[in-house]
Coordinates of C-alpha atoms in Angstrom, one line a residue:
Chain A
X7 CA 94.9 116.4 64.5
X8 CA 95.6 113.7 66.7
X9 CA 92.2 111.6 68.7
X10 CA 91.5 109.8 72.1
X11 CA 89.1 107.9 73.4
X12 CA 89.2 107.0 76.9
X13 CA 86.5 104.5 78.3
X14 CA 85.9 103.7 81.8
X15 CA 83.4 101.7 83.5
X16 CA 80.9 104.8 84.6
X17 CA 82.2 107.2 81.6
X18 CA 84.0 107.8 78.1
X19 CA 85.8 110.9 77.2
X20 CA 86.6 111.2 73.6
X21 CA 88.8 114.3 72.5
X22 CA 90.4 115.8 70.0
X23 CA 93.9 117.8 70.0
X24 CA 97.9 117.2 70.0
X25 CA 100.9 117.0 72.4
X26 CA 98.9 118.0 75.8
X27 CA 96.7 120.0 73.9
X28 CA 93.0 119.2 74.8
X29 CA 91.1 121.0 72.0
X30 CA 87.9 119.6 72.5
X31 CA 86.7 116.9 74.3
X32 CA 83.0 115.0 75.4
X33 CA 81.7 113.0 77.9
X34 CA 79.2 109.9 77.6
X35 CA 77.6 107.7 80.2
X36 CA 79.5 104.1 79.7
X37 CA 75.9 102.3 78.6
X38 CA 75.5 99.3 76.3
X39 CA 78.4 99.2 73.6
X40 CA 76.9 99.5 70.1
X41 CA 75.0 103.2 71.6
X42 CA 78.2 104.3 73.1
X43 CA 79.8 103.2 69.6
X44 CA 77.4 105.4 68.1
X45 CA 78.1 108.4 70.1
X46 CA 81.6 107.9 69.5
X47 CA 81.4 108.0 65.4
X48 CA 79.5 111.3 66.0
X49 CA 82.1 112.8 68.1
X50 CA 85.0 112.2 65.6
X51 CA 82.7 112.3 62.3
X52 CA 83.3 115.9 61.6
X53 CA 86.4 116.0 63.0
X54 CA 89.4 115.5 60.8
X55 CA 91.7 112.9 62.9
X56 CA 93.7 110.2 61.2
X57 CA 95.1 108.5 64.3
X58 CA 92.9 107.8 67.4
X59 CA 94.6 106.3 70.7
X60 CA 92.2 104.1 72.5
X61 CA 92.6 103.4 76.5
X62 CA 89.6 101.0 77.3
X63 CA 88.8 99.3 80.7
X64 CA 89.8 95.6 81.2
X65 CA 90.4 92.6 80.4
X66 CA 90.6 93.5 77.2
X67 CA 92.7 91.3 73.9
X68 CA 95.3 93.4 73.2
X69 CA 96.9 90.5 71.0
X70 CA 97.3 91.6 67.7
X71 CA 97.7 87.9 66.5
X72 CA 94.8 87.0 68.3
X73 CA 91.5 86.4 66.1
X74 CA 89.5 87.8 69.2
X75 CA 92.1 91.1 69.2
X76 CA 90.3 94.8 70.1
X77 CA 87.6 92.4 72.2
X78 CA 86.6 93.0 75.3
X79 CA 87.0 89.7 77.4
X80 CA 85.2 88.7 80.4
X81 CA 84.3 91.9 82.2
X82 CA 81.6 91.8 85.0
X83 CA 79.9 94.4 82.4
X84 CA 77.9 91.9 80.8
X85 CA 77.2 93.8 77.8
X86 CA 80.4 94.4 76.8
X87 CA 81.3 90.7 77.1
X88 CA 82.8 89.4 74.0
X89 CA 81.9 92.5 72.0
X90 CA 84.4 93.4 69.6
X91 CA 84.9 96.9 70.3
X92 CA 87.9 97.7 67.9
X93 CA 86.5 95.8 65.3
X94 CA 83.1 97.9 65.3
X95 CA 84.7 101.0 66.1
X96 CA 86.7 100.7 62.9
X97 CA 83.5 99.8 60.8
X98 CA 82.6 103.0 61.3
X99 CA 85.3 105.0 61.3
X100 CA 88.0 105.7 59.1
X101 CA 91.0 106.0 60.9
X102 CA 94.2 104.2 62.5
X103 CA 93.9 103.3 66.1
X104 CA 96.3 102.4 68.5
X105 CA 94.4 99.8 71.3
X106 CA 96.1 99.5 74.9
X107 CA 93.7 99.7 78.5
X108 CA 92.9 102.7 80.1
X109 CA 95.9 102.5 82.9
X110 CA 98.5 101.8 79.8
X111 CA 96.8 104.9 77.7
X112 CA 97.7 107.2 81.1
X113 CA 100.5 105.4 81.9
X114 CA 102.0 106.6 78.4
X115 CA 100.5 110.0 78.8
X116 CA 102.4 110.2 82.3
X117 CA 105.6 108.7 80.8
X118 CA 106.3 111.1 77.7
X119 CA 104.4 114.4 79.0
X120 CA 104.0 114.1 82.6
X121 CA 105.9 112.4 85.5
X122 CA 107.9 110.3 83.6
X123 CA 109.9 113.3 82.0
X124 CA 113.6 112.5 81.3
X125 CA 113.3 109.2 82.9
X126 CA 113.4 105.7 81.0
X127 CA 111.1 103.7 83.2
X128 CA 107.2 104.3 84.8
X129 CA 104.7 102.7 86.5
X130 CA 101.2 103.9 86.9
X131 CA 98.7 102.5 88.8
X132 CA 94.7 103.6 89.2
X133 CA 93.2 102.9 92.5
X134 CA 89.3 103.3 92.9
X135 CA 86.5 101.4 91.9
X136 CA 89.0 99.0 90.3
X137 CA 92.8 98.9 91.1
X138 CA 95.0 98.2 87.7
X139 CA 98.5 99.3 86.6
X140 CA 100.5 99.7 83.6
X141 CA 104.2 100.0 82.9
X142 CA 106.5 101.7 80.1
X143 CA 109.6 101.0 79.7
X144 CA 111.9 102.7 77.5
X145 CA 109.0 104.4 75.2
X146 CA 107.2 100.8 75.7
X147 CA 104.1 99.3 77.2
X148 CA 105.3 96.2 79.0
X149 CA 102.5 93.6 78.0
X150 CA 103.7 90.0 77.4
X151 CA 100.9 87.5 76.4
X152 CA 98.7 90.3 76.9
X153 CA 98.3 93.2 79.6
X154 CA 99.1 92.7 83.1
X155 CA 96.6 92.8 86.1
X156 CA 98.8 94.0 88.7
X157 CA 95.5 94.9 90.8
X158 CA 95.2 91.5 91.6
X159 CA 98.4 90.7 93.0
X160 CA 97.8 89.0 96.7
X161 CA 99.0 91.4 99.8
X162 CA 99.2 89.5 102.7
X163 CA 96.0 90.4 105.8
X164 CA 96.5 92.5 108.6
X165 CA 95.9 90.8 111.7
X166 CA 92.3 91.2 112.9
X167 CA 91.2 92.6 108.9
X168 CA 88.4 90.1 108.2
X169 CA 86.0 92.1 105.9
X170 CA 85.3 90.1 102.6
X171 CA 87.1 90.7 99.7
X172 CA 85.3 93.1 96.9
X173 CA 87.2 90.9 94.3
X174 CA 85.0 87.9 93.1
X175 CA 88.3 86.0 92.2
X176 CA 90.9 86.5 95.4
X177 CA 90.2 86.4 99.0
X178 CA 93.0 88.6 99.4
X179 CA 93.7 90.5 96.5
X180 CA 95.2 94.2 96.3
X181 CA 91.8 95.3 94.6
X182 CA 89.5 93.0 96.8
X183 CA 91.4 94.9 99.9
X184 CA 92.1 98.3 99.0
X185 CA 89.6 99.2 96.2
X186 CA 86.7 102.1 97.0
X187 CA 84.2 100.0 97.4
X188 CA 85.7 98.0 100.4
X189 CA 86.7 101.4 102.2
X190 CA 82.8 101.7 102.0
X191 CA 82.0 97.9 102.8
X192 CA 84.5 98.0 106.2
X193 CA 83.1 101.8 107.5
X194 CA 79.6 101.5 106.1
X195 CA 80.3 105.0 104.6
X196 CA 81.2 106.7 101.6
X197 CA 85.2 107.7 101.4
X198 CA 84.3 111.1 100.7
X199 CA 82.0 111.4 103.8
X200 CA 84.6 109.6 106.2
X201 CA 87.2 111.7 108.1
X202 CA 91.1 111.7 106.3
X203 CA 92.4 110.2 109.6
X204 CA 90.1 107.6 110.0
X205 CA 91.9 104.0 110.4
X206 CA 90.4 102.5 107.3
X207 CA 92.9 105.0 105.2
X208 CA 96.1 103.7 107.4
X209 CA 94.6 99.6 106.7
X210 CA 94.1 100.9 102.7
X211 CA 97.5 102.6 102.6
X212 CA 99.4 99.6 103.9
X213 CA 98.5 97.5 101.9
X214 CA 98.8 99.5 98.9
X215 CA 102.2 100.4 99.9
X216 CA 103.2 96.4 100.2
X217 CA 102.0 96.2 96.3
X218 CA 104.4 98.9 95.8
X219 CA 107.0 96.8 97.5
X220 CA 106.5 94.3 95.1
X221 CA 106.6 96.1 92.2
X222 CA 109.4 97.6 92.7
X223 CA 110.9 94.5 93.1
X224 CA 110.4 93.2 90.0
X225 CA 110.0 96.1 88.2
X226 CA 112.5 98.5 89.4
X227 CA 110.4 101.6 87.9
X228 CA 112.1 104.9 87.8
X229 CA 108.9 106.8 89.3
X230 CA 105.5 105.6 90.5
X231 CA 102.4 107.6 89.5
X232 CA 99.4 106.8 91.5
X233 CA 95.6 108.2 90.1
X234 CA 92.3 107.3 91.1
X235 CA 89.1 108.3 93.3
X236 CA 91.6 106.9 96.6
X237 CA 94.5 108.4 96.2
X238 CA 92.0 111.5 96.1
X239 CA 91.7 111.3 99.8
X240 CA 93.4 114.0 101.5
X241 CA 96.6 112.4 103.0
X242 CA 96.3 108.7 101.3
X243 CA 99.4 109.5 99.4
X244 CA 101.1 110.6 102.6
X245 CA 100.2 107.5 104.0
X246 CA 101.1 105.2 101.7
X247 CA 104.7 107.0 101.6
X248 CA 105.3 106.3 105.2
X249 CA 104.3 102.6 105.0
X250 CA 106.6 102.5 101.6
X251 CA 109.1 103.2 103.6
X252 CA 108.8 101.0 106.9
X253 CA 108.1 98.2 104.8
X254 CA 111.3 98.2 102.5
X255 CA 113.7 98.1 105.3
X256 CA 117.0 98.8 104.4
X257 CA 116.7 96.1 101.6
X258 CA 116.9 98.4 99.3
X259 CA 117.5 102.4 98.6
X260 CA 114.8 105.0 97.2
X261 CA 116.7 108.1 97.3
X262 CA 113.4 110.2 98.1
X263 CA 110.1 108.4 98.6
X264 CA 108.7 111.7 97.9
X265 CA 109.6 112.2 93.9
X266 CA 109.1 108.5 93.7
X267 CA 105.8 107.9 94.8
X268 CA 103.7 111.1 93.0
X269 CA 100.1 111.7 91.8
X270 CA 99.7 112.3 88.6
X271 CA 101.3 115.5 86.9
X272 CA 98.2 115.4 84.2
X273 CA 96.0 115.6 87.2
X274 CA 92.4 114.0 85.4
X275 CA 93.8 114.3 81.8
X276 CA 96.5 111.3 81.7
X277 CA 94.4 108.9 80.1
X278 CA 93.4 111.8 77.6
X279 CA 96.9 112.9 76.9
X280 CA 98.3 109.1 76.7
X281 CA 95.5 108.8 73.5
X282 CA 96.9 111.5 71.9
X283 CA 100.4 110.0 72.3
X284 CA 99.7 106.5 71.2
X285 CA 97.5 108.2 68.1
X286 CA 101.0 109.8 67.5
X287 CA 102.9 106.8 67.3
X288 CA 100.9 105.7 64.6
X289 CA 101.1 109.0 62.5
X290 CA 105.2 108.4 62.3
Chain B
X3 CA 135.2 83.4 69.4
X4 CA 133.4 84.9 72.1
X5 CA 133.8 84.8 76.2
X6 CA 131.2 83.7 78.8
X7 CA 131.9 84.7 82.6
X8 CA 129.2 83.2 85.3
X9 CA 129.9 84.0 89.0
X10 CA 127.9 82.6 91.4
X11 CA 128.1 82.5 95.5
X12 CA 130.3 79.0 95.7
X13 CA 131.5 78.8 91.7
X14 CA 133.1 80.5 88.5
X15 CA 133.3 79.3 85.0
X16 CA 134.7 80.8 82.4
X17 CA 134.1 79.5 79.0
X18 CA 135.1 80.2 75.4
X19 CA 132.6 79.6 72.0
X20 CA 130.0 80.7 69.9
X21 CA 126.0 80.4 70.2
X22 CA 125.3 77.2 72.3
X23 CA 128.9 75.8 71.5
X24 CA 130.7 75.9 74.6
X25 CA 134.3 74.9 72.9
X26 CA 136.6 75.4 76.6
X27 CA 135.6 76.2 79.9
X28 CA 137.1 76.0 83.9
X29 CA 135.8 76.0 86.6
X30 CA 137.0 78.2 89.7
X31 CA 135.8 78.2 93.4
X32 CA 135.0 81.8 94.0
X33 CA 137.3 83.5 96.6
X34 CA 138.2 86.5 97.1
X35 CA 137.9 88.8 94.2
X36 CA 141.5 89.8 93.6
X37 CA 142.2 86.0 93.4
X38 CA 139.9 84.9 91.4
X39 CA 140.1 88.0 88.6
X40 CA 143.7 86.6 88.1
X41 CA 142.5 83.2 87.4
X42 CA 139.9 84.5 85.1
X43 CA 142.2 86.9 83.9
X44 CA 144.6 83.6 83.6
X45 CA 141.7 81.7 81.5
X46 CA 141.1 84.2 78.5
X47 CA 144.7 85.9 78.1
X48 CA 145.6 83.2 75.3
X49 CA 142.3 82.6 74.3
X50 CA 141.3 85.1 71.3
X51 CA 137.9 86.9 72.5
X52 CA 137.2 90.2 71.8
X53 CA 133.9 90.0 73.9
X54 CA 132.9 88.6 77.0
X55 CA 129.3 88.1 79.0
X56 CA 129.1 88.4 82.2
X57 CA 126.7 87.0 84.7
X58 CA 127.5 88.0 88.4
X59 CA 125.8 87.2 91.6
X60 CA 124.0 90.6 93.0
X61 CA 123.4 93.2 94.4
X62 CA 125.7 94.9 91.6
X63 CA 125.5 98.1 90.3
X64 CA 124.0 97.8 85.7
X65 CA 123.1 101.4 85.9
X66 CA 126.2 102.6 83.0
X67 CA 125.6 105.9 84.2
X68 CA 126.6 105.5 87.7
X69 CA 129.8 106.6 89.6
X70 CA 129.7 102.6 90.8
X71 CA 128.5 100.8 87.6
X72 CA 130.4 97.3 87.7
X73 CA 130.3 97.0 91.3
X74 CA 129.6 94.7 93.5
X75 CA 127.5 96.2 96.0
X76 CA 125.6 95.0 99.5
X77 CA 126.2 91.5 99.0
X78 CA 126.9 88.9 102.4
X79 CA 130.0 88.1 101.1
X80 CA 131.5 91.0 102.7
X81 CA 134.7 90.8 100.5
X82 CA 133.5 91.5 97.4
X83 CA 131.5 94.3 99.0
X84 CA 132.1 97.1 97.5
X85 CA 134.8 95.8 94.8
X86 CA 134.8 97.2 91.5
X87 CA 134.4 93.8 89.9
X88 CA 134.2 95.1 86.0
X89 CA 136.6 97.9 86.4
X90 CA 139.6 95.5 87.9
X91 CA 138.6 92.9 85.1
X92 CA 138.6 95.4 82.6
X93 CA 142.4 96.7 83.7
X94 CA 143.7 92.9 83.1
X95 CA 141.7 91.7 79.8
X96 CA 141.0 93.8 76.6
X97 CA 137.4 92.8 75.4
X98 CA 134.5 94.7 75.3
X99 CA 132.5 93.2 78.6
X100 CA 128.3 93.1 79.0
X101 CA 128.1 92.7 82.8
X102 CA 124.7 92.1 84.5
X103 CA 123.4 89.6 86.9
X104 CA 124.0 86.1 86.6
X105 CA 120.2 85.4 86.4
X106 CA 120.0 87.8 83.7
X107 CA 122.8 86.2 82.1
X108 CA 121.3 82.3 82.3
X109 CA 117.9 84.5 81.3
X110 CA 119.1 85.3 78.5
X111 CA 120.2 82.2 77.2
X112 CA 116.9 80.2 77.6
X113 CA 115.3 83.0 76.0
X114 CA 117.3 83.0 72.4
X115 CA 118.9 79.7 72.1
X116 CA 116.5 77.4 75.2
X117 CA 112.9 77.5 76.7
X118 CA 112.4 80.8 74.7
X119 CA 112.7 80.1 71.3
X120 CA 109.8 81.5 69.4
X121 CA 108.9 83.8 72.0
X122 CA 108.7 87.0 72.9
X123 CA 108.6 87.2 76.6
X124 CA 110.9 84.9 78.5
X125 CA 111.1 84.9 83.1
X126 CA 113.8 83.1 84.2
X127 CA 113.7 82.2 87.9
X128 CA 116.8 80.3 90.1
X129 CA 115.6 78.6 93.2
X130 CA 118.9 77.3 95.4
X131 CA 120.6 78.5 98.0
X132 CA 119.2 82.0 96.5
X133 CA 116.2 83.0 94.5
X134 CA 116.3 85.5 91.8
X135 CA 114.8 86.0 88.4
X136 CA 115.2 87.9 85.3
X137 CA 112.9 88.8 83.0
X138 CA 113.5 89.0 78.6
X139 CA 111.4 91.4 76.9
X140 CA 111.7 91.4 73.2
X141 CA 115.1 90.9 72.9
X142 CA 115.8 92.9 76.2
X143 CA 116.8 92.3 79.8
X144 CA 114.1 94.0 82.1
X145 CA 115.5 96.6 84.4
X146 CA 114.7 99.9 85.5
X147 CA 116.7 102.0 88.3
X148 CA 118.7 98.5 88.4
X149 CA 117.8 94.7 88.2
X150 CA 114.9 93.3 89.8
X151 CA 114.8 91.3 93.1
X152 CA 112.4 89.1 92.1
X153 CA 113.1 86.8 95.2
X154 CA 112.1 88.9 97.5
X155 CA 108.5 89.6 97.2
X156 CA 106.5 88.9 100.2
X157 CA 104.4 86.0 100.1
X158 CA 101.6 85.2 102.5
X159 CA 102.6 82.5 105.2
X160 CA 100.8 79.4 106.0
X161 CA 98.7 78.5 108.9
X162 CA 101.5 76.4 111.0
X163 CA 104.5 77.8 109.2
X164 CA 106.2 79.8 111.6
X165 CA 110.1 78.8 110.7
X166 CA 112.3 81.7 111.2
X167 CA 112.4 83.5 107.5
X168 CA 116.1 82.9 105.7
X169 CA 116.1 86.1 104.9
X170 CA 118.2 89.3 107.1
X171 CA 115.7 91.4 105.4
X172 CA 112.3 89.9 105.4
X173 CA 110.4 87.8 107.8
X174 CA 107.8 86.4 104.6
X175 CA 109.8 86.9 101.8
X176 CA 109.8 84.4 99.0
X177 CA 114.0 83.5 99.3
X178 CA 113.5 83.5 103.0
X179 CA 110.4 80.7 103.2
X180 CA 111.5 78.7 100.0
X181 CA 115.0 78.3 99.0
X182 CA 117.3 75.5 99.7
X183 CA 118.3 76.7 103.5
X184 CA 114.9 76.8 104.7
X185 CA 114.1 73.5 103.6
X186 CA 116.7 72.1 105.6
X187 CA 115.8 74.4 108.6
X188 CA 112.5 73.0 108.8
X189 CA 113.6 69.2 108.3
X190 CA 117.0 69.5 110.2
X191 CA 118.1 67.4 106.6
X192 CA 119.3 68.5 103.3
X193 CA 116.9 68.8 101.0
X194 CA 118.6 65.6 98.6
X195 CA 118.7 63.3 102.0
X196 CA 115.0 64.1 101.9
X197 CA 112.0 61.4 100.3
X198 CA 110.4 62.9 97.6
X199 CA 107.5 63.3 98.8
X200 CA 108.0 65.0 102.1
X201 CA 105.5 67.2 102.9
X202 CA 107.8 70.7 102.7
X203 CA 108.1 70.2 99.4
X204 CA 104.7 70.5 98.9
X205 CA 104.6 73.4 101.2
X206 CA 107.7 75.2 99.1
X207 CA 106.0 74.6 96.1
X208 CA 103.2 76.0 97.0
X209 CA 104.5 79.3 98.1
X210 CA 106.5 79.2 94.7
X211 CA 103.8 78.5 92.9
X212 CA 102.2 82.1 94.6
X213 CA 105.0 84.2 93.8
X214 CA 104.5 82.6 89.9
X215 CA 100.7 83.8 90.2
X216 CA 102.3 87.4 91.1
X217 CA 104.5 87.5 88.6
X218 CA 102.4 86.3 85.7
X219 CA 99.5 89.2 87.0
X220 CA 102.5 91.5 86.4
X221 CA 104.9 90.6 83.8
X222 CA 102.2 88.1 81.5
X223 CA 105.8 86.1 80.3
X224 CA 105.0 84.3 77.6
X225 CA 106.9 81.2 79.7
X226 CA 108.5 80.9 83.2
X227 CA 111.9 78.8 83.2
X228 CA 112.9 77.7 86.7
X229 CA 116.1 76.5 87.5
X230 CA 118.8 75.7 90.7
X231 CA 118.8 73.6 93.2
X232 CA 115.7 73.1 94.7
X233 CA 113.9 72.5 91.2
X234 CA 116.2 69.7 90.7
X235 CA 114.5 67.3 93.2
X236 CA 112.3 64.9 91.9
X237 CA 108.8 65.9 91.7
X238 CA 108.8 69.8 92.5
X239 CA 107.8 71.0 89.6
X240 CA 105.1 69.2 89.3
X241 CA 103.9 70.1 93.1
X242 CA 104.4 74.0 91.3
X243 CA 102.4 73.8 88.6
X244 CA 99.9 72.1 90.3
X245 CA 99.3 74.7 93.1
X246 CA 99.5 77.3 90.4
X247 CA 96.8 75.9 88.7
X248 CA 94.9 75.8 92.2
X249 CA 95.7 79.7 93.2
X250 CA 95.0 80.6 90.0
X251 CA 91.5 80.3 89.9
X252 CA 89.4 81.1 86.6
X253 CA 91.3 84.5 87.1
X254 CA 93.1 84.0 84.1
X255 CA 94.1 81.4 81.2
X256 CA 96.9 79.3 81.0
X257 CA 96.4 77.1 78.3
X258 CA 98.8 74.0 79.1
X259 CA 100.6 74.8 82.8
X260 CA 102.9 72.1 81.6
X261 CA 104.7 74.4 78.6
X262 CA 103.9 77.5 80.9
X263 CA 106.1 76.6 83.4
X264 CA 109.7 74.7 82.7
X265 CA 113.0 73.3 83.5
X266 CA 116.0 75.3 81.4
X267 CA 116.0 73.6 78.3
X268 CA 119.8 73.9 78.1
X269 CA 119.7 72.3 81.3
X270 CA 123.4 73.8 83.8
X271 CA 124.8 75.8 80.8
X272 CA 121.5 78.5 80.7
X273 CA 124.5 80.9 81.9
X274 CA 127.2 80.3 80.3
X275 CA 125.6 80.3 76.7
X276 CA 123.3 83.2 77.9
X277 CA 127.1 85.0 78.2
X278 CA 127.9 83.8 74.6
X279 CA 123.9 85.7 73.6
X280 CA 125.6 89.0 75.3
X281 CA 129.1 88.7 73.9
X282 CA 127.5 88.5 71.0
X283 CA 125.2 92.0 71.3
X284 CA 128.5 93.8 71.8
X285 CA 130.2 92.4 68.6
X286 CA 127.5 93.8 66.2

């Protein structure tokens, strides 16, 4: 039997199963790391895996030359700062793991089982809290010196959008523009609570569809997945789709924005699923 | 001995040798296509190849599965629009052929025998008349659907800048703000009539240096090679990097901008030799 842990920045689901088999599965409040390491060995103790795929949030070392490799990096989670979570993981378990970030784990669980059926390229992206993406390419995550940050890519402002960034780095970052939380900062509500036609989703959608511009210019992916708590909203994909294809002119051709642009086909269980693929590629 | 093809808008060469050995080579203006496949035709029918790279000025049509592969497709030089480039070639010369784009081609060169040695991840970016890039990934030219168009990417303007884009397509693209054209359109002088240190360089470089922040949050290349024309002049790399280092904030770590980003180290033959790297894929 095949494992997966996936760890995001309010939860961690750890499962057990094969293929897109979910066979059992558990959720744990994200708290301090050595308690949710804990809860983790529990989980898996009595259950007999020999691989474990491992999507975690970011920045994360994903350098297996690197002496800091399986760390997390410098995360506004201060706890997890500099904590070697592979390292520690492995101290107390007994099994392979495979070590990507949560949006390459989906991103993989899209590409071989989902979305990305029959094609050779896919790009997912998660937009909520956080906005990150991850790419495969022919079987393979696309990570140079390490993983990319594609979140933080700079869009360029609306006329008349002034609202402060939610991204500590970039004034005008995809994520400091587009995330949840700056839905929430410019309407002074909740997205959930708002109305789907209210003008923050157009603003949101626009920009996220320039990002998608620019990915597809440099990346040329086969099909774009897009997951997370905005992409929730009724009518954000819609949106998005329509700005897609204002904004690319006739530079170039998408033969139908519609299978091109898609939510996930794993619904909530990409991340999941991806685990149990990576785990996989380490049984062969 | 192995064949090396590089078309670009104003020039052909043709070449004949082995890894960085260029042994013959000629030098064509480019025409029309019908001419100037005779003349290449011309160059390699007494010269024993049995494989040729070729590096072609896009749009064109890498996808080998397509009704069109070897074309050349919506470019501005409206008579090679449309012109089944490989397939004519391919009718007058018996070699096996790799054909992608000519920034792929030069790409590939810095990344096995150049800039790239050692390396894993290589982007390759030509600034002139055009910009493109190309990006090396393990061994690998990137491309999905088809090859990127790196050049294109939006970039945010500057306060003050409101020159008319060079680009049909894009009001803020990158090619349309920085290549060599809109350099001249803002000074009314060529860019080599030009003092060092006129202030659009720095302006340029700067919006370079952005699209190199967007690129590195995607791709992570383990080292960015920039070539062409508007690299050439004195000082603009050094207005790139230092902007770079600016916009990049304490986002992320670049340990020594300096051997981040780099002239081609096989300075004008990047593209021929990267031909000879291809040829030599197809004789294995």
């Amino acid at each position: 039997m095949l494992g997966s842990i996936e760890l995001g920045g309010t939860k961690i689901i750890c499962a057990v199963g094969y293929e897109d088999k979910i066979i059992e599965r558990q959720r744990f409040d994200t708290k301090n790391p050595l308690d949710n390491i804990k809860e983790i060995q529990e989980f898996f103790k009595d259950r007999d895996v020999t691989s474990i795929g491992i999507g975690m949030f970011g920045p994360i070392d994903v350098d297996k030359d690197s002496k800091t490799y399986g760390y997390v990096l410098k995360t506004p989670k201060l706890k997890w700062q500099n904590f070697d979570f592979l390292g520690n993981l492995k101290k107390h378990l007994d099994a392979k793991m495979y070590f990507t970030t949560d949006v390459n784990e989906a991103a993989m669980g899209e590409y071989e089982l989902g979305a990305g059926i029959g094609k050779k390229s896919l790009l997912y992206l998660t937009i909520g809290t956080g906005i990150g993406g991850g790419m495969i390419y022919n079987g393979e995550i696309l990570q140079g010196v390490t993983h990319p940050e594609m979140g933080h890519i700079e869009v360029t402002r609306e006329e008349g959008d002034d609202v402060k960034s939610n991204c500590a780095f970039h004034e005008n970052c995809l994520e400091g523009l587009s995330n949840g939380p700056s839905i929430e900062k410019r309407t002074n509500k909740k997205g959930e609570d708002l109305d789907k036609d209210d003008k923050v989703f157009d603003l949101v959608s626009k920009y996220i569809a320039k990002a998608l511009i620019t990915y597809t210019l440099i990346l040329r992916p086969e099909v774009i997945v897009l997951g997370g708590g905005v992409i929730n909203k009724d009518g954000v994909i819609e949106k998005i789709r329509k700005h897609f294809v204002k904004l690319k002119t006739d530079y170039f051709d998408i033969d139908d924005v519609d299978s091109y642009i898609v939510k996930p086909k794993l619904s909530n269980n990409s991340g999941i699923i991806g685990g149990f693929v990576l785990a996989n590629k380490l049984e062969k």
